[in-house]
GROMACS .gro file of N, CA and C in nm:
model
  378
    1GLN      N    1   7.643   9.806  12.157
    1GLN     CA    2   7.664   9.808  12.009
    1GLN      C    3   7.802   9.846  11.976
    2VAL      N    4   7.852   9.761  11.873
    2VAL     CA    5   7.985   9.771  11.834
    2VAL      C    6   7.974   9.810  11.677
    3GLN      N    7   8.054   9.915  11.636
    3GLN     CA    8   8.063   9.943  11.508
    3GLN      C    9   8.205   9.921  11.460
    4LEU      N   10   8.214   9.866  11.324
    4LEU     CA   11   8.346   9.817  11.272
    4LEU      C   12   8.363   9.885  11.142
    5VAL      N   13   8.481   9.932  11.120
    5VAL     CA   14   8.516  10.001  11.003
    5VAL      C   15   8.649   9.958  10.943
    6GLU      N   16   8.654   9.881  10.832
    6GLU     CA   17   8.761   9.838  10.761
    6GLU      C   18   8.825   9.940  10.668
    7SER      N   19   8.962   9.926  10.667
    7SER     CA   20   9.033  10.019  10.571
    7SER      C   21   9.165   9.934  10.521
    8GLY      N   22   9.234   9.990  10.420
    8GLY     CA   23   9.355   9.932  10.382
    8GLY      C   24   9.351   9.844  10.263
    9GLY      N   25   9.226   9.815  10.202
    9GLY     CA   26   9.215   9.746  10.080
    9GLY      C   27   9.265   9.820   9.967
   10GLY      N   28   9.274   9.741   9.842
   10GLY     CA   29   9.316   9.812   9.724
   10GLY      C   30   9.367   9.717   9.620
   11LEU      N   31   9.430   9.766   9.527
   11LEU     CA   32   9.492   9.678   9.415
   11LEU      C   33   9.633   9.654   9.425
   12VAL      N   34   9.674   9.525   9.422
   12VAL     CA   35   9.817   9.488   9.438
   12VAL      C   36   9.852   9.379   9.344
   13GLN      N   37   9.976   9.370   9.304
   13GLN     CA   38  10.026   9.261   9.212
   13GLN      C   39  10.047   9.136   9.299
   14ALA      N   40  10.040   9.023   9.229
   14ALA     CA   41  10.069   8.893   9.293
   14ALA      C   42  10.205   8.904   9.362
   15GLY      N   43  10.210   8.842   9.470
   15GLY     CA   44  10.335   8.843   9.551
   15GLY      C   45  10.341   8.967   9.649
   16GLY      N   46  10.260   9.064   9.626
   16GLY     CA   47  10.277   9.185   9.707
   16GLY      C   48  10.195   9.165   9.845
   17SER      N   49  10.191   9.266   9.923
   17SER     CA   50  10.140   9.274  10.051
   17SER      C   51  10.054   9.398  10.082
   18LEU      N   52   9.953   9.366  10.171
   18LEU     CA   53   9.870   9.477  10.203
   18LEU      C   54   9.828   9.441  10.352
   19ARG      N   55   9.804   9.560  10.428
   19ARG     CA   56   9.768   9.542  10.566
   19ARG      C   57   9.628   9.612  10.583
   20LEU      N   58   9.528   9.522  10.628
   20LEU     CA   59   9.397   9.571  10.644
   20LEU      C   60   9.395   9.614  10.800
   21SER      N   61   9.310   9.716  10.825
   21SER     CA   62   9.282   9.757  10.957
   21SER      C   63   9.124   9.755  10.975
   22CYS      N   64   9.094   9.726  11.100
   22CYS     CA   65   8.953   9.720  11.133
   22CYS      C   66   8.938   9.811  11.276
   23ALA      N   67   8.890   9.933  11.267
   23ALA     CA   68   8.869  10.022  11.380
   23ALA      C   69   8.736   9.997  11.439
   24THR      N   70   8.732   9.989  11.558
   24THR     CA   71   8.607   9.953  11.628
   24THR      C   72   8.565  10.074  11.725
   25SER      N   73   8.432  10.082  11.737
   25SER     CA   74   8.387  10.166  11.844
   25SER      C   75   8.356  10.092  11.977
   26GLY      N   76   8.326  10.149  12.083
   26GLY     CA   77   8.274  10.085  12.205
   26GLY      C   78   8.391  10.063  12.299
   27ARG      N   79   8.354  10.057  12.424
   27ARG     CA   80   8.457  10.044  12.535
   27ARG      C   81   8.489   9.900  12.569
   28THR      N   82   8.422   9.803  12.503
   28THR     CA   83   8.437   9.666  12.534
   28THR      C   84   8.509   9.578  12.427
   29PHE      N   85   8.586   9.655  12.339
   29PHE     CA   86   8.651   9.593  12.228
   29PHE      C   87   8.750   9.487  12.289
   30SER      N   88   8.825   9.499  12.391
   30SER     CA   89   8.915   9.398  12.447
   30SER      C   90   8.834   9.273  12.486
   31SER      N   91   8.712   9.268  12.494
   31SER     CA   92   8.643   9.145  12.532
   31SER      C   93   8.598   9.054  12.437
   32TYR      N   94   8.607   9.110  12.308
   32TYR     CA   95   8.563   9.045  12.189
   32TYR      C   96   8.667   8.969  12.107
   33VAL      N   97   8.624   8.845  12.062
   33VAL     CA   98   8.717   8.776  11.958
   33VAL      C   99   8.674   8.849  11.830
   34MET      N  100   8.790   8.876  11.741
   34MET     CA  101   8.789   8.948  11.624
   34MET      C  102   8.820   8.856  11.518
   35GLY      N  103   8.744   8.858  11.414
   35GLY     CA  104   8.759   8.774  11.311
   35GLY      C  105   8.769   8.837  11.159
   36TRP      N  106   8.829   8.779  11.064
   36TRP     CA  107   8.822   8.835  10.936
   36TRP      C  108   8.778   8.733  10.850
   37PHE      N  109   8.687   8.769  10.760
   37PHE     CA  110   8.624   8.675  10.667
   37PHE      C  111   8.632   8.746  10.522
   38ARG      N  112   8.614   8.675  10.418
   38ARG     CA  113   8.617   8.735  10.285
   38ARG      C  114   8.506   8.665  10.185
   39GLN      N  115   8.471   8.738  10.092
   39GLN     CA  116   8.382   8.693  10.000
   39GLN      C  117   8.418   8.725   9.851
   40ALA      N  118   8.442   8.632   9.776
   40ALA     CA  119   8.493   8.653   9.635
   40ALA      C  120   8.367   8.648   9.543
   41PRO      N  121   8.362   8.717   9.436
   41PRO     CA  122   8.250   8.718   9.349
   41PRO      C  123   8.189   8.583   9.318
   42GLY      N  124   8.074   8.568   9.330
   42GLY     CA  125   8.005   8.437   9.301
   42GLY      C  126   8.031   8.323   9.402
   43LYS      N  127   8.089   8.375   9.525
   43LYS     CA  128   8.110   8.266   9.620
   43LYS      C  129   8.058   8.303   9.754
   44GLU      N  130   8.049   8.210   9.844
   44GLU     CA  131   7.999   8.228   9.975
   44GLU      C  132   8.119   8.289  10.052
   45ARG      N  133   8.066   8.368  10.147
   45ARG     CA  134   8.172   8.425  10.253
   45ARG      C  135   8.247   8.322  10.325
   46GLU      N  136   8.365   8.322  10.343
   46GLU     CA  137   8.451   8.229  10.407
   46GLU      C  138   8.546   8.287  10.516
   47PHE      N  139   8.576   8.198  10.610
   47PHE     CA  140   8.661   8.248  10.731
   47PHE      C  141   8.796   8.262  10.676
   48VAL      N  142   8.881   8.361  10.732
   48VAL     CA  143   9.007   8.388  10.697
   48VAL      C  144   9.092   8.372  10.825
   49ALA      N  145   9.066   8.447  10.933
   49ALA     CA  146   9.156   8.441  11.053
   49ALA      C  147   9.077   8.503  11.174
   50ALA      N  148   9.116   8.462  11.289
   50ALA     CA  149   9.068   8.518  11.402
   50ALA      C  150   9.161   8.526  11.521
   51ILE      N  151   9.130   8.607  11.605
   51ILE     CA  152   9.224   8.642  11.722
   51ILE      C  153   9.140   8.646  11.853
   52SER      N  154   9.191   8.595  11.961
   52SER     CA  155   9.132   8.596  12.080
   52SER      C  156   9.131   8.738  12.146
   53TRP      N  157   9.052   8.755  12.247
   53TRP     CA  158   9.037   8.887  12.310
   53TRP      C  159   9.167   8.938  12.368
   54SER      N  160   9.253   8.845  12.415
   54SER     CA  161   9.386   8.880  12.461
   54SER      C  162   9.495   8.884  12.353
   55GLY      N  163   9.466   8.829  12.231
   55GLY     CA  164   9.572   8.816  12.130
   55GLY      C  165   9.656   8.699  12.148
   56ASP      N  166   9.632   8.623  12.248
   56ASP     CA  167   9.718   8.495  12.279
   56ASP      C  168   9.686   8.392  12.177
   57SER      N  169   9.569   8.393  12.131
   57SER     CA  170   9.531   8.282  12.040
   57SER      C  171   9.485   8.331  11.919
   58THR      N  172   9.531   8.264  11.805
   58THR     CA  173   9.503   8.289  11.665
   58THR      C  174   9.456   8.166  11.586
   59TYR      N  175   9.395   8.183  11.479
   59TYR     CA  176   9.338   8.076  11.398
   59TYR      C  177   9.335   8.121  11.270
   60TYR      N  178   9.365   8.025  11.172
   60TYR     CA  179   9.381   8.064  11.021
   60TYR      C  180   9.319   7.965  10.943
   61ALA      N  181   9.259   8.011  10.833
   61ALA     CA  182   9.230   7.911  10.729
   61ALA      C  183   9.341   7.860  10.673
   62ASP      N  184   9.334   7.730  10.623
   62ASP     CA  185   9.448   7.661  10.558
   62ASP      C  186   9.497   7.740  10.446
   63SER      N  187   9.410   7.819  10.359
   63SER     CA  188   9.452   7.877  10.244
   63SER      C  189   9.538   7.995  10.269
   64VAL      N  190   9.540   8.052  10.395
   64VAL     CA  191   9.619   8.163  10.416
   64VAL      C  192   9.725   8.149  10.526
   65ARG      N  193   9.715   8.029  10.593
   65ARG     CA  194   9.818   8.011  10.706
   65ARG      C  195   9.967   8.018  10.647
   66GLY      N  196  10.053   8.094  10.717
   66GLY     CA  197  10.176   8.120  10.677
   66GLY      C  198  10.194   8.248  10.579
   67ARG      N  199  10.087   8.296  10.541
   67ARG     CA  200  10.099   8.418  10.453
   67ARG      C  201  10.038   8.534  10.514
   68PHE      N  202   9.935   8.513  10.593
   68PHE     CA  203   9.858   8.623  10.663
   68PHE      C  204   9.881   8.610  10.808
   69THR      N  205   9.877   8.728  10.880
   69THR     CA  206   9.894   8.740  11.013
   69THR      C  207   9.792   8.834  11.072
   70VAL      N  208   9.712   8.789  11.176
   70VAL     CA  209   9.618   8.869  11.238
   70VAL      C  210   9.677   8.918  11.380
   71SER      N  211   9.635   9.044  11.409
   71SER     CA  212   9.696   9.098  11.532
   71SER      C  213   9.588   9.198  11.572
   72ARG      N  214   9.611   9.240  11.702
   72ARG     CA  215   9.516   9.345  11.754
   72ARG      C  216   9.586   9.425  11.854
   73ASP      N  217   9.543   9.560  11.863
   73ASP     CA  218   9.588   9.662  11.963
   73ASP      C  219   9.462   9.699  12.037
   74ASN      N  220   9.455   9.657  12.161
   74ASN     CA  221   9.337   9.676  12.239
   74ASN      C  222   9.341   9.819  12.280
   75ALA      N  223   9.459   9.882  12.289
   75ALA     CA  224   9.463  10.032  12.332
   75ALA      C  225   9.405  10.107  12.214
   76LYS      N  226   9.410  10.068  12.096
   76LYS     CA  227   9.366  10.148  11.979
   76LYS      C  228   9.224  10.096  11.935
   77ASN      N  229   9.175  10.002  11.992
   77ASN     CA  230   9.050   9.944  11.955
   77ASN      C  231   9.059   9.899  11.809
   78THR      N  232   9.174   9.834  11.767
   78THR     CA  233   9.188   9.803  11.615
   78THR      C  234   9.235   9.670  11.604
   79VAL      N  235   9.192   9.597  11.500
   79VAL     CA  236   9.252   9.470  11.476
   79VAL      C  237   9.305   9.479  11.331
   80TYR      N  238   9.414   9.401  11.293
   80TYR     CA  239   9.482   9.406  11.179
   80TYR      C  240   9.488   9.280  11.104
   81LEU      N  241   9.504   9.292  10.971
   81LEU     CA  242   9.533   9.161  10.902
   81LEU      C  243   9.654   9.191  10.800
   82GLN      N  244   9.760   9.138  10.827
   82GLN     CA  245   9.876   9.157  10.746
   82GLN      C  246   9.873   9.048  10.639
   83MET      N  247   9.870   9.098  10.509
   83MET     CA  248   9.857   8.984  10.410
   83MET      C  249   9.990   9.000  10.313
   84ASN      N  250  10.056   8.880  10.317
   84ASN     CA  251  10.187   8.874  10.236
   84ASN      C  252  10.175   8.774  10.136
   85SER      N  253  10.257   8.779  10.038
   85SER     CA  254  10.256   8.680   9.918
   85SER      C  255  10.116   8.668   9.870
   86LEU      N  256  10.057   8.773   9.828
   86LEU     CA  257   9.914   8.760   9.795
   86LEU      C  258   9.907   8.703   9.658
   87LYS      N  259   9.793   8.626   9.633
   87LYS     CA  260   9.763   8.556   9.516
   87LYS      C  261   9.642   8.606   9.448
   88PRO      N  262   9.619   8.590   9.322
   88PRO     CA  263   9.491   8.632   9.256
   88PRO      C  264   9.375   8.573   9.331
   89GLU      N  265   9.373   8.444   9.379
   89GLU     CA  266   9.271   8.395   9.446
   89GLU      C  267   9.223   8.456   9.581
   90ASP      N  268   9.319   8.540   9.617
   90ASP     CA  269   9.288   8.614   9.746
   90ASP      C  270   9.197   8.748   9.709
   91THR      N  271   9.164   8.766   9.594
   91THR     CA  272   9.079   8.876   9.559
   91THR      C  273   8.936   8.855   9.614
   92ALA      N  274   8.898   8.935   9.703
   92ALA     CA  275   8.766   8.943   9.764
   92ALA      C  276   8.734   9.068   9.830
   93VAL      N  277   8.614   9.082   9.882
   93VAL     CA  278   8.580   9.174   9.976
   93VAL      C  279   8.608   9.121  10.115
   94TYR      N  280   8.692   9.184  10.202
   94TYR     CA  281   8.733   9.150  10.327
   94TYR      C  282   8.644   9.219  10.439
   95TYR      N  283   8.591   9.134  10.527
   95TYR     CA  284   8.524   9.183  10.637
   95TYR      C  285   8.575   9.151  10.780
   96CYS      N  286   8.565   9.244  10.858
   96CYS     CA  287   8.597   9.213  11.002
   96CYS      C  288   8.478   9.195  11.071
   97ALA      N  289   8.479   9.114  11.192
   97ALA     CA  290   8.369   9.087  11.253
   97ALA      C  291   8.403   9.070  11.414
   98ALA      N  292   8.309   9.084  11.497
   98ALA     CA  293   8.333   9.085  11.637
   98ALA      C  294   8.237   8.984  11.702
   99GLY      N  295   8.274   8.903  11.798
   99GLY     CA  296   8.192   8.817  11.865
   99GLY      C  297   8.226   8.810  12.002
  100HIS      N  298   8.132   8.792  12.088
  100HIS     CA  299   8.155   8.781  12.236
  100HIS      C  300   8.136   8.636  12.283
  101MET      N  301   8.235   8.604  12.370
  101MET     CA  302   8.232   8.469  12.427
  101MET      C  303   8.242   8.346  12.319
  102ILE      N  304   8.332   8.362  12.222
  102ILE     CA  305   8.346   8.262  12.120
  102ILE      C  306   8.462   8.167  12.169
  103PHE      N  307   8.438   8.046  12.180
  103PHE     CA  308   8.544   7.947  12.219
  103PHE      C  309   8.638   7.919  12.094
  104TYR      N  310   8.754   7.880  12.117
  104TYR     CA  311   8.857   7.861  12.014
  104TYR      C  312   8.802   7.761  11.903
  105MET      N  313   8.728   7.668  11.933
  105MET     CA  314   8.682   7.569  11.844
  105MET      C  315   8.584   7.640  11.744
  106ASP      N  316   8.519   7.750  11.783
  106ASP     CA  317   8.431   7.822  11.702
  106ASP      C  318   8.478   7.940  11.630
  107PHE      N  319   8.607   7.973  11.628
  107PHE     CA  320   8.654   8.078  11.578
  107PHE      C  321   8.623   8.099  11.433
  108ALA      N  322   8.606   8.002  11.359
  108ALA     CA  323   8.578   8.009  11.215
  108ALA      C  324   8.428   7.992  11.188
  109ALA      N  325   8.356   8.007  11.283
  109ALA     CA  326   8.204   7.984  11.274
  109ALA      C  327   8.145   8.124  11.254
  110GLU      N  328   8.101   8.152  11.131
  110GLU     CA  329   8.047   8.287  11.101
  110GLU      C  330   7.921   8.329  11.187
  111PRO      N  331   7.836   8.239  11.222
  111PRO     CA  332   7.718   8.269  11.309
  111PRO      C  333   7.742   8.312  11.435
  112ARG      N  334   7.870   8.299  11.492
  112ARG     CA  335   7.895   8.325  11.634
  112ARG      C  336   7.948   8.464  11.638
  113TYR      N  337   7.962   8.533  11.521
  113TYR     CA  338   8.013   8.671  11.526
  113TYR      C  339   7.871   8.760  11.522
  114ASN      N  340   7.868   8.858  11.611
  114ASN     CA  341   7.757   8.947  11.613
  114ASN      C  342   7.752   9.069  11.546
  115TYR      N  343   7.872   9.121  11.511
  115TYR     CA  344   7.886   9.257  11.459
  115TYR      C  345   7.983   9.243  11.336
  116TRP      N  346   7.958   9.324  11.231
  116TRP     CA  347   8.021   9.311  11.105
  116TRP      C  348   8.059   9.456  11.060
  117GLY      N  349   8.166   9.475  10.978
  117GLY     CA  350   8.198   9.573  10.915
  117GLY      C  351   8.136   9.579  10.770
  118GLN      N  352   8.158   9.680  10.707
  118GLN     CA  353   8.102   9.705  10.571
  118GLN      C  354   8.191   9.632  10.458
  119GLY      N  355   8.310   9.607  10.492
  119GLY     CA  356   8.398   9.544  10.397
  119GLY      C  357   8.484   9.627  10.321
  120THR      N  358   8.597   9.575  10.280
  120THR     CA  359   8.701   9.642  10.203
  120THR      C  360   8.747   9.561  10.092
  121GLN      N  361   8.757   9.616   9.966
  121GLN     CA  362   8.793   9.535   9.847
  121GLN      C  363   8.940   9.510   9.847
  122VAL      N  364   8.986   9.395   9.821
  122VAL     CA  365   9.127   9.351   9.791
  122VAL      C  366   9.121   9.293   9.662
  123THR      N  367   9.206   9.350   9.567
  123THR     CA  368   9.220   9.290   9.430
  123THR      C  369   9.362   9.264   9.406
  124VAL      N  370   9.396   9.129   9.370
  124VAL     CA  371   9.540   9.093   9.343
  124VAL      C  372   9.527   9.054   9.185
  125SER      N  373   9.617   9.126   9.125
  125SER     CA  374   9.631   9.092   8.979
  125SER      C  375   9.757   9.013   8.955
  126SER      N  376   9.728   8.920   8.855
  126SER     CA  377   9.836   8.831   8.804
  126SER      C  378   9.938   8.896   8.732
   0.00000   0.00000   0.00000
């Protein structure tokens, strides 16, 4: 069993930055692909970014590529999402997720992730 706890959300002005963290429990963190998803009010949850177990491979949604950076520290069992140049349309609840044995082509596939955090709210004002 893996437990995920997100933190770092908040209110920021457009153009600002936030860094989200996702702390995980369990001794097998380093074997999981870690993903970030978000859900805006009235919309379905969507993929944001993912990182391989080693950190060597990352994948981003087109809407955030070049502005967001996903990283992980396996020694701390933590994955991060650095969000720069934030836009009002980035407003959402952000969730981290963990999945085992996910191939790169499936990094954005929500059903491939087995464990989810409770989410953290990010609000970007214009």
